XYZ file of C-alpha atoms in Angstrom:
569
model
C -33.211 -5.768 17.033
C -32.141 -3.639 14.073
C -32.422 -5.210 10.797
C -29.198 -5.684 8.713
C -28.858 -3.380 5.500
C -28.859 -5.343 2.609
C -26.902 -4.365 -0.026
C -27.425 -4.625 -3.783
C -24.164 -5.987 -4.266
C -20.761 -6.353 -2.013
C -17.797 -6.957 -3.986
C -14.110 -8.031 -2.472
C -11.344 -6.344 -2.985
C -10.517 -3.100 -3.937
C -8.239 -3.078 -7.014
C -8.834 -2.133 -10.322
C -11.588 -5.050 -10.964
C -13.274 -4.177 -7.717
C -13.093 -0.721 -8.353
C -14.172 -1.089 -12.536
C -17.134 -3.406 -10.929
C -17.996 -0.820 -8.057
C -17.827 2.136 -11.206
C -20.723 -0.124 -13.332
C -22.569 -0.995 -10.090
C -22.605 2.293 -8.338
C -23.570 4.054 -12.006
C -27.036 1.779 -12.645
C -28.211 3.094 -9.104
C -26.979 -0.230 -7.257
C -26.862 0.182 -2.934
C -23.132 -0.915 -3.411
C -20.175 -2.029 -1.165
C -16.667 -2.461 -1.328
C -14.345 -4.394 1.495
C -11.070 -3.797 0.810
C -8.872 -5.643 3.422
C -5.364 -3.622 2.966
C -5.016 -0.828 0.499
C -6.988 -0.252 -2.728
C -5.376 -0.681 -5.623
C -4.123 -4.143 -5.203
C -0.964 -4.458 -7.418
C -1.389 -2.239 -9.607
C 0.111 0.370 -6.684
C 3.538 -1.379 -7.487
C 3.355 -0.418 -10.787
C 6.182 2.281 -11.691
C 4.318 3.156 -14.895
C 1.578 1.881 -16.688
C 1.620 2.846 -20.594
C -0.549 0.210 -21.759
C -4.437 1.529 -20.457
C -6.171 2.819 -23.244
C -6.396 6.564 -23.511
C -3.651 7.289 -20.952
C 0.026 7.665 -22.401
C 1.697 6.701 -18.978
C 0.432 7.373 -15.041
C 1.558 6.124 -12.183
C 0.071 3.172 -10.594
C -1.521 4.277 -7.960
C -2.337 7.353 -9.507
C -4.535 5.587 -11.891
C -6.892 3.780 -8.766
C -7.146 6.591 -7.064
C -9.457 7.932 -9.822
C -10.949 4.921 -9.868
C -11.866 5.055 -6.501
C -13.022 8.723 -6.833
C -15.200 8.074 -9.865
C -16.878 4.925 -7.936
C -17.443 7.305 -5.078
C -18.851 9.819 -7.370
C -21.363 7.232 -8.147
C -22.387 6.639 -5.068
C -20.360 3.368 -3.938
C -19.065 2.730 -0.033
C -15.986 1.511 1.026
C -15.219 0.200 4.185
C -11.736 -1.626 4.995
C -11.737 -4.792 7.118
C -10.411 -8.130 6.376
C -12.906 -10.832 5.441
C -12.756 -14.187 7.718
C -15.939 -16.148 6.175
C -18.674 -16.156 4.551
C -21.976 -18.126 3.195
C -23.015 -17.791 -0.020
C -26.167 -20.547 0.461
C -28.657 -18.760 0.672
C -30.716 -18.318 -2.466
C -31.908 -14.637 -1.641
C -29.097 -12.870 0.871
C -25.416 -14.018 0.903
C -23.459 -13.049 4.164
C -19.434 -11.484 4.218
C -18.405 -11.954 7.458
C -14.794 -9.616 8.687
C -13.024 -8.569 11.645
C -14.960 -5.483 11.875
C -18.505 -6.373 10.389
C -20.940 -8.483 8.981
C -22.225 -7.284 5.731
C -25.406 -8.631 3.983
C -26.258 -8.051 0.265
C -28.503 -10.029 -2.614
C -24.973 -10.239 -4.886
C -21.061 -10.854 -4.390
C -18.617 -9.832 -6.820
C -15.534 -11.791 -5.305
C -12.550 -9.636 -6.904
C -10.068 -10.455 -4.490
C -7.105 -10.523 -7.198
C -3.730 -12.053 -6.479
C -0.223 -11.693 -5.105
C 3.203 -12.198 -6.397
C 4.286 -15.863 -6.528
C 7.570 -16.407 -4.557
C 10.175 -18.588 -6.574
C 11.085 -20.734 -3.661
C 15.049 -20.584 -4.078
C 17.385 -20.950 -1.018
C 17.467 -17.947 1.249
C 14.765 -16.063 -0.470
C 12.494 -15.810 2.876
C 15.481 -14.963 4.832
C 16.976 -11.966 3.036
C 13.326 -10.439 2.279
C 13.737 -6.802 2.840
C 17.747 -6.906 2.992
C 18.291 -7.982 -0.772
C 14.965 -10.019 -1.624
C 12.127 -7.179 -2.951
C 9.130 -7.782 -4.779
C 8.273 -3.885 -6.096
C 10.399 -1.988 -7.759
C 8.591 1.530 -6.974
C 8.557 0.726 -2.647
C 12.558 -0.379 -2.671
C 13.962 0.820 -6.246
C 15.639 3.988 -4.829
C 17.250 1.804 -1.985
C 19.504 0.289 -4.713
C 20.794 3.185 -6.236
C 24.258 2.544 -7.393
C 23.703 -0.970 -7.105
C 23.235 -3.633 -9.110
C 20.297 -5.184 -9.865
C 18.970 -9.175 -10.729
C 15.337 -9.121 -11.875
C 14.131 -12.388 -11.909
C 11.292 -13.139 -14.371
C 10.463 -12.860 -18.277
C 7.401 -11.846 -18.588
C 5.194 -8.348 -18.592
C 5.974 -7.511 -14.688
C 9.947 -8.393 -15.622
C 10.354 -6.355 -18.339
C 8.491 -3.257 -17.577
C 9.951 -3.058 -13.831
C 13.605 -4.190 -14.899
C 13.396 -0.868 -16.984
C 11.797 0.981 -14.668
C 15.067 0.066 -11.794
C 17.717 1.154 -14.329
C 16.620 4.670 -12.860
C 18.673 3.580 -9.621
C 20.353 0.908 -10.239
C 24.216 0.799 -11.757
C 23.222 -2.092 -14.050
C 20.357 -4.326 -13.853
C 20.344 -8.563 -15.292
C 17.021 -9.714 -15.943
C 17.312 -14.077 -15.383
C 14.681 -15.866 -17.229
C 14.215 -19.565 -17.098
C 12.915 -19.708 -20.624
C 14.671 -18.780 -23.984
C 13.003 -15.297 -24.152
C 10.355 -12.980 -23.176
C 6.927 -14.280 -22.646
C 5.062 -10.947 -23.087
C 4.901 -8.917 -26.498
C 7.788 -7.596 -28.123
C 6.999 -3.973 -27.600
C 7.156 -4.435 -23.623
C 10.221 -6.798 -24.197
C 11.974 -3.947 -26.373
C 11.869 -1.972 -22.977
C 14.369 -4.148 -21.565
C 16.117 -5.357 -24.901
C 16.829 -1.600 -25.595
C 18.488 -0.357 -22.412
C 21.386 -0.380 -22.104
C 22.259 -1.157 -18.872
C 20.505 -4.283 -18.783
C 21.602 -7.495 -19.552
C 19.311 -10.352 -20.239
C 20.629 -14.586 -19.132
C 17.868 -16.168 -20.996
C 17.643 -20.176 -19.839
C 18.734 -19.469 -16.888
C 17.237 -20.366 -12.901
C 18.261 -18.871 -9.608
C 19.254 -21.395 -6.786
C 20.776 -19.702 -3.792
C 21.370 -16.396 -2.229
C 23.583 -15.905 1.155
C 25.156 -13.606 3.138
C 25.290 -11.997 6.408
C 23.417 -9.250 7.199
C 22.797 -7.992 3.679
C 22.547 -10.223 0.570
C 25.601 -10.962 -0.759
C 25.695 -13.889 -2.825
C 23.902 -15.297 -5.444
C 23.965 -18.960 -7.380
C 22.379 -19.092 -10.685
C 22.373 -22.435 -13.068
C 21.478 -22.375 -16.885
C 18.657 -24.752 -17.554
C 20.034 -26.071 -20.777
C 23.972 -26.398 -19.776
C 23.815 -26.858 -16.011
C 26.503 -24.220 -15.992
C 26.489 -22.736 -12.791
C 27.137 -18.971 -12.006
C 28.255 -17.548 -8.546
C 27.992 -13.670 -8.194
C 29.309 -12.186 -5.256
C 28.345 -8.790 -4.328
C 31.210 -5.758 -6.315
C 33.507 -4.543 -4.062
C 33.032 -1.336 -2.174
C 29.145 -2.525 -2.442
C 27.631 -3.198 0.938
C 24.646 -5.792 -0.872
C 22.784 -6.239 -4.589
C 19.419 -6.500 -5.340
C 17.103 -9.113 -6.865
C 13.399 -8.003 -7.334
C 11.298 -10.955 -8.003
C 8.351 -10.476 -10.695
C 7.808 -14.470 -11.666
C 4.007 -14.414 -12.162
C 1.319 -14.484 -9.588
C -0.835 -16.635 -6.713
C -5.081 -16.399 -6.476
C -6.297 -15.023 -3.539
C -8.904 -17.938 -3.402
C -8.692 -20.149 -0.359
C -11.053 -18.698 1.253
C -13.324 -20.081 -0.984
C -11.927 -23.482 -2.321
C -14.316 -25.684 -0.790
C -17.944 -23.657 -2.380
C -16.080 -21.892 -5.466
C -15.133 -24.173 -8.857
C -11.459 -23.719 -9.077
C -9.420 -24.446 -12.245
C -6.160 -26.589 -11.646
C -3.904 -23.497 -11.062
C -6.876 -22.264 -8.132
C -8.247 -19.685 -10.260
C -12.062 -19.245 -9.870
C -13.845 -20.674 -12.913
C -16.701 -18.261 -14.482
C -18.722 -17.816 -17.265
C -18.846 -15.147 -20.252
C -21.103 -13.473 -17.778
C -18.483 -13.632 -14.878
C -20.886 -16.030 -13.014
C -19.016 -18.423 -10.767
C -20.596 -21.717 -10.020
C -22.768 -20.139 -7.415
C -25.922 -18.277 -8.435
C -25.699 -14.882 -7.554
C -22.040 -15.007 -6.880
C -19.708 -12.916 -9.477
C -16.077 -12.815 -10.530
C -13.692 -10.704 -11.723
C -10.056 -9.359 -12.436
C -6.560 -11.674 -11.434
C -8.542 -13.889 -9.567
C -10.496 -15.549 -12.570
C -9.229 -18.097 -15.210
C -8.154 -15.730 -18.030
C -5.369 -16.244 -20.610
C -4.179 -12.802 -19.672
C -4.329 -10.220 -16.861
C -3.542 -6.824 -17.642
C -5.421 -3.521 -15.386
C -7.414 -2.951 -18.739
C -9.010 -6.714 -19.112
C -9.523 -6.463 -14.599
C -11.436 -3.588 -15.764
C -13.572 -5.312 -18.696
C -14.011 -8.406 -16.285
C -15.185 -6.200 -13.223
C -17.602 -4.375 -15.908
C -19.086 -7.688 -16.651
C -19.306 -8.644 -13.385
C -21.286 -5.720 -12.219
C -23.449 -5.890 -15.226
C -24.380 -9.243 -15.023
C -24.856 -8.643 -10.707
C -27.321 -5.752 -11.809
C -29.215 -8.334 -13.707
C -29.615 -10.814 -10.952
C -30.579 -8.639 -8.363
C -33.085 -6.934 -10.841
C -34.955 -10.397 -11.118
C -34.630 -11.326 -7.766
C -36.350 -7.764 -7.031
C -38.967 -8.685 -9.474
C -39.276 -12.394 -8.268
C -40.097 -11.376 -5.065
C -41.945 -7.710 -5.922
C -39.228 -5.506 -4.235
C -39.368 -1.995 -5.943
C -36.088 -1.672 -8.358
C -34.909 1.864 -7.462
C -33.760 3.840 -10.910
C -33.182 7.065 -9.417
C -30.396 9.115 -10.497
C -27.581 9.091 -8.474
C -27.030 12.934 -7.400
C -24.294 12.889 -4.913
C -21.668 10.435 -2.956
C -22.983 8.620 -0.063
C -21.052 8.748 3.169
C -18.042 6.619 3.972
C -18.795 3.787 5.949
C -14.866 4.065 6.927
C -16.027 7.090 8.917
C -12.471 8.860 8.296
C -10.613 9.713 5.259
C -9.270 7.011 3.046
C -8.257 7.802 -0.478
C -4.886 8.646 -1.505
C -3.575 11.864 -2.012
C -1.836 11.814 -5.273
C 1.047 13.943 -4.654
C 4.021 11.809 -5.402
C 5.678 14.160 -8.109
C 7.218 15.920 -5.324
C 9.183 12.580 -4.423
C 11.234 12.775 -7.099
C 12.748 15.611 -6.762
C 15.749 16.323 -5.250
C 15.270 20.091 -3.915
C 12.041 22.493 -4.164
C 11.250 25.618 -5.032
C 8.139 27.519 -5.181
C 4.650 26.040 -4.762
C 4.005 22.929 -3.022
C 0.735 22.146 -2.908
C -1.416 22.054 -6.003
C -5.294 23.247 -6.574
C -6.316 19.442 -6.768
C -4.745 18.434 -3.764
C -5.968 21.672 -1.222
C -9.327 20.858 -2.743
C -8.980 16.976 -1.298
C -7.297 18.029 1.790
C -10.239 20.935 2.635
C -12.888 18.373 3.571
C -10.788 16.681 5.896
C -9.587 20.026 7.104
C -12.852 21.475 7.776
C -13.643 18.441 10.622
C -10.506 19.795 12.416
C -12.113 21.398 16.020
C -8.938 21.698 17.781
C -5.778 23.325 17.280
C -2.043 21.794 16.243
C 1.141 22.749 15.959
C 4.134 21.958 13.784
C 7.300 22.435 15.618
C 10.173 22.402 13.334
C 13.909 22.710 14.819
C 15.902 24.393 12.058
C 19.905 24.352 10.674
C 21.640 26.027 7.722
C 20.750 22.653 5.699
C 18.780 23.048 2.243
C 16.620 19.872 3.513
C 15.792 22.113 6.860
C 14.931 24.966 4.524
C 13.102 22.929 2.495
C 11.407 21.506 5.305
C 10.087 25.064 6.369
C 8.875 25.881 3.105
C 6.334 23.199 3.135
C 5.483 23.424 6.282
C 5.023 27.312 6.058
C 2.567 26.562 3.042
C 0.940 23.527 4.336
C -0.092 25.483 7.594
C -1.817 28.414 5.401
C -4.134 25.552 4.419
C -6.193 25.487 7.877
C -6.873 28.225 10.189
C -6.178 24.671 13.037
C -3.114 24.788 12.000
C 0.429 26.655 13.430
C 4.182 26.733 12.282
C 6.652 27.221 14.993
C 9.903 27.265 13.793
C 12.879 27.181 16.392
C 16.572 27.492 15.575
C 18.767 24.123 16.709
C 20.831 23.095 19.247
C 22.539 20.687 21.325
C 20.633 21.063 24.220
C 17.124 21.542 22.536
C 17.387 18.207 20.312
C 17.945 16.507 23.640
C 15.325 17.908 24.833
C 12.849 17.350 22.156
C 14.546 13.770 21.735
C 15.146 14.735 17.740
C 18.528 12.339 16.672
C 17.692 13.324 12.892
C 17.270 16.769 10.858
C 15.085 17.741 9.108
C 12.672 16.886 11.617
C 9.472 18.163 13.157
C 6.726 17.088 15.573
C 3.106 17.620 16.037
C 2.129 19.701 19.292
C -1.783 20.004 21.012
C -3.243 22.847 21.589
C -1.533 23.176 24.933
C 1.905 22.709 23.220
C 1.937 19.224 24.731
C 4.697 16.850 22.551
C 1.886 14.297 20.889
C 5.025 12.121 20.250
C 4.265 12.244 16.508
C 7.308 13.482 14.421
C 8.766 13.265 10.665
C 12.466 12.998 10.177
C 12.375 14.106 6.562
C 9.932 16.186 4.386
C 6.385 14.179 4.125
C 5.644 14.300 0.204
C 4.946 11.881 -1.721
C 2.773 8.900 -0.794
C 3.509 10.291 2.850
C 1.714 13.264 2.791
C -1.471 10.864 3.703
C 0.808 10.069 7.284
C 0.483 13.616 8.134
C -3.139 14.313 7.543
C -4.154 11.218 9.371
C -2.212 12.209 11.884
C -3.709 15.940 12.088
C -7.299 13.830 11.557
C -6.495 11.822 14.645
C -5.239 14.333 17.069
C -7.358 17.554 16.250
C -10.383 15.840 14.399
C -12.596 13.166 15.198
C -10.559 10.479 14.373
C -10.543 7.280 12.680
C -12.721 4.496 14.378
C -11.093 1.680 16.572
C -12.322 -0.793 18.310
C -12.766 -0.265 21.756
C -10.964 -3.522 22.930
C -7.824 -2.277 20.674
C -8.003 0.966 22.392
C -7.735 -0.540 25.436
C -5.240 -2.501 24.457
C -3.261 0.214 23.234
C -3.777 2.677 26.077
C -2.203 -0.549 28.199
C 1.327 -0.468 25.873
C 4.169 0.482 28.124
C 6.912 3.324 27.181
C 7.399 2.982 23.163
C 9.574 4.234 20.598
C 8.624 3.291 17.062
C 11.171 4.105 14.070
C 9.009 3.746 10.550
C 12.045 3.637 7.745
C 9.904 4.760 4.650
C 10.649 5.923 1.297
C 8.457 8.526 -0.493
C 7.400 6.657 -3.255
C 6.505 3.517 -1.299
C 2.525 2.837 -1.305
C 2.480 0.315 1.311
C 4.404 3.257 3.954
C 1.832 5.407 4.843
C -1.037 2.988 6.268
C 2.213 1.573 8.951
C 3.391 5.368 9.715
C -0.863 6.352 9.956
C -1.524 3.233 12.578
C 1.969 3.597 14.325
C 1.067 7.510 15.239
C -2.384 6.702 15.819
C -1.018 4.562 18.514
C 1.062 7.371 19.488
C -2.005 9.817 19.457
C -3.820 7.333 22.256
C -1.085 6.946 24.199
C 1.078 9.283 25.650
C 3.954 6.701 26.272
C 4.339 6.038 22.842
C 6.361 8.153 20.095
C 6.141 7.560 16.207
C 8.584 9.027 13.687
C 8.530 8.730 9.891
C 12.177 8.502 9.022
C 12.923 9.174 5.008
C 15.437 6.667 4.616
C 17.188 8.178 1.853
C 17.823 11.366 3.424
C 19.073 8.859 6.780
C 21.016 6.200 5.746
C 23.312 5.626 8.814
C 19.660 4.148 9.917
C 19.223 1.978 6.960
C 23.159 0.667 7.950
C 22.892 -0.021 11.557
C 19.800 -1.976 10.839
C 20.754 -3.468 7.219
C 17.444 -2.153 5.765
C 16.461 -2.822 1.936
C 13.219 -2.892 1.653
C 10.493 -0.580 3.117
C 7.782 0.131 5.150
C 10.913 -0.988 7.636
C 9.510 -0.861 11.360
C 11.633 -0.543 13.899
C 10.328 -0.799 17.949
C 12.567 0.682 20.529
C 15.563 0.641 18.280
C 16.492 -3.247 18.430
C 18.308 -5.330 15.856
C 14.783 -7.026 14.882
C 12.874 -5.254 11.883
C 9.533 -5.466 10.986
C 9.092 -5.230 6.845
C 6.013 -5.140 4.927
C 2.401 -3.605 5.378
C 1.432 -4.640 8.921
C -2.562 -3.787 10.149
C -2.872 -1.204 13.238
C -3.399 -4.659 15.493
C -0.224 -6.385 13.939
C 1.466 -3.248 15.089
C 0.005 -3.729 18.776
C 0.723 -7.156 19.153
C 4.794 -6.639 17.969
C 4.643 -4.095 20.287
C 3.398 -6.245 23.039
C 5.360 -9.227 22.538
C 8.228 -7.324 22.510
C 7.567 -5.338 25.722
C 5.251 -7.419 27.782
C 2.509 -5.522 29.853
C 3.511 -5.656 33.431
C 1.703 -8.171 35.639
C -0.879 -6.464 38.028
């Protein structure tokens, strides 16, 4: 039986404490692991802008973790993904993370699991989630354009974000249950300044209604009891109200071994030692007076300082050699595919393109992935007179210069060929094998952006090796019957890309399954029919039921099962 690798230290989650712990850990020579269960980057990704990290004016959320995550990789550090179901932390010398995928071993835990938004709890406000209800302003912002806009909250998230959604929206009114702001008055002066928000200070939300969209809203001021009823403007289909009231501890996992504080944050030292030897925290998770990206980062430094120190005098305690070897060079992913982020969102944001569209930084993160390509692919692009179709061509002219695996067919449109090819929106194109077979993997819009990462997975899983699967979810996969999934994204949405990735992979393994990425802002007769406000927006054979929010590749299987169940043999 092959003996379990034991790591120097695993740490949980991904986002910028795991990632600011994994940095420290990786750089003194630690044999270190990071599980990351959905995306890295935690919530910092639904940041619009973050202006408050020393040394950087303003980047983009996600922008920011991704060179986190490439510096910790520099360093040496692994990352796998795969959600963790238990674990025992009793043992003096080796605790045990057990996940879905794996069990992983090592002599330290950094538990940096970090938190999610809190949800207020008013009337309707699990009912109209994703057709009026949002919680980030950078995944559903552009779907309000021209509309307007309640943020609910006062405090650093409320501000910043209420700013941030005066980009789309025709007027934005931040509702805050206490007399004023809660964070300092530099952020506040954000939302104090523009003008096109207005700020109800003392004031509570209580209902919202309506019938397929959001419509109506009740609000009631805390000091009066004066009630206030807005009904959505006229010649508005729905409103908005993003939610940003503060945030819940990802710590129930570990209630019953971890000291909590009252509010179920884990309790830890000035060394960021929990209650359990050997176990570490860091970032949102912890009992802090304040969590901001830059004090994750000083808690997941601590963290990975103090695990170096254990695990040093556990070495020593039981004469294990302490390696203090340079690292030279990035060990191999554990995720055996590609998994970090392609920052390319600029392109997003702008409305038509000219000249070039890929730059030096990103061909030089594509060509590794590129190089594992062994077979051949085509992108087969039906064309009109449209700028978007133009567009369209133009980037996928360039992008197919970028590997000798890859083709551009383009092909004038028609009636008759877009029922033949099944294509019911332009721009569109679809991914073809080497034999020209349809792969049933197309994009109904141009994949920038955040989306970019949809089409190299997809190349990765058709004319590459692949990302790994389990071999019962294969199975269970190549069993789906006939299958058409719609993916509503929009460009600048984080959480899009992993559901377009596992909804094409599924389309990659089985031939009776198709997968299109659908840009909902260049489509939005499809946001309309299916009263969509709020993306990644799943669709499965075009029925009235949608499917919102990040959902793993076996969430995706199991929808599609329950909603076509596997014929009896």
């Amino acid at each position: 039986m092959t003996e379990p690798h034991i790591y120097d230290t695993i740490i949980i989650g991904g986002g910028p404490a795991g990632l600011s712990a994994g940095i420290y850990a990786g750089r003194s020579t630690m044999d270190t692991l990071i599980i990351e269960g959905d995306q890295i980057g935690g919530q910092v990704t639904t940041t619009s802008t973050v202006a408050n990290y020393p040394a950087v004016e303003t980047i983009d959320g996600t922008a920011l973790v991704n060179r986190m995550q490439q510096q910790a990789k520099s360093f040496g550090v692994q990352f796998v993904f795969d959600t963790v179901t238990d674990y025992n932390f009793s043992d003096e010398v080796i605790k045990t993370v057990t996940g879905k995928k794996d069990t992983y071993h090592a002599r330290s835990i950094i538990i940096a699991t970090g938190a999610e938004p809190h949800q207020v709890g008013f009337q309707g406000e699990q009912d109209f989630r994703g057709r009026g209800v949002a919680y980030c302003s950078t995944c559903d912002g552009e779907l309000f354009s021209g509309l307007e806009v309640f943020v609910i909250g006062g405090g650093y998230a409320a501000a910043e974000e209420a700013d941030y959604l005066t980009r789309f929206a025709r007027h934005v009114t931040i509702v805050m249950r206490s007399n004023d702001f809660t964070c300092p008055p530099l952020t506040a002066d954000r939302a104090r300044l523009n003008p096109n928000i207005t700020i109800w200070p003392n004031t509570e939300i209580q209902t919202v209604a309506g019938q397929n969209y959001l419509t109506d809203a009740t609000f009631i001021n805390n000091k009066t009891n004066e009630q206030t009823t807005y009904h959505v403007a006229d010649g508005d289909n729905t409103f908005g109200i993003f939610v940003y009231v503060g945030t819940d501890p990802q710590t129930k996992m570990f209630q019953h071994d971890i000291m909590l504080d009252e509010h179920k944050y884990i309790v830890t030292d000035s060394q960021g030692q929990t209650n359990i030897p050997g176990v570490f925290a860091a970032g949102d998770v912890i009992s802090k007076p304040l969590r901001q990206i830059v004090t994750a980062a000083s808690d997941g430094a601590n963290a990975a300082t103090s695990a170096e120190l254990f695990v040093s005098e556990q070495k020593h305690r039981l004469n294990i050699p302490v390696n203090r070897s340079a690292v030279s060079a990035p060990k191999t992913d554990v995720t055996k595919g590609p998994t970090s982020t392609i920052d390319a969102t600029d392109h997003s944001a702008l409305p038509t393109h000219s000249g070039q569209w890929f730059a030096k930084e990103i061909v030089q993160a594509l060509q590794p992935i590129f190089d594992k390509l062994t077979q051949d692919v085509t992108l087969h692009q039906l064309t009109d007179d449209s700028s978007k179709s133009h567009e369209l061509s133009s980037f996928l002219e360039e992008f197919s210069q970028l590997s000798s695996h890859l083709k551009f067919k383009m092909e004038p449109t028609s009636t008759e060929l877009e029922s033949k090819y099944h294509v019911h929106h332009m721009p569109n194109f679809r991914l073809l094998t080497d034999n020209d077979e349809d792969t049933g993997i197309r994009f109904s819009g141009i994949p920038t952006g955040h989306e970019l990462n949809s089409l190299v997975l997809a190349l990765y899983n058709i004319a590459g090796p692949g990302q790994t699967i389990d071999t019962e979810l294969v199975q269970r996969i190549q069993r789906l019957p006939k299958t058409d999934l719609n993916i509503g994204v929009s460009l600048t949405c984080h959480f899009c890309p992993d559901v377009v990735a596992a909804c094409q992979h599924i389309a990659a393994i089985n031939d009776n399954v198709t997968a299109e990425m659908i840009d909902l802002q260049l489509f939005p007769e499809l946001r309309e029919s299916h009263h969509i406000m709020s993306v990644p927006a799943m669709i499965i054979n075009n029925s009235d039921n949608v499917i919102f929010g990040s959902q793993s590749l076996e969430e995706i299987v199991s929808a599609i099962e329950t909603s076509s169940p596997l014929p009896v043999h």
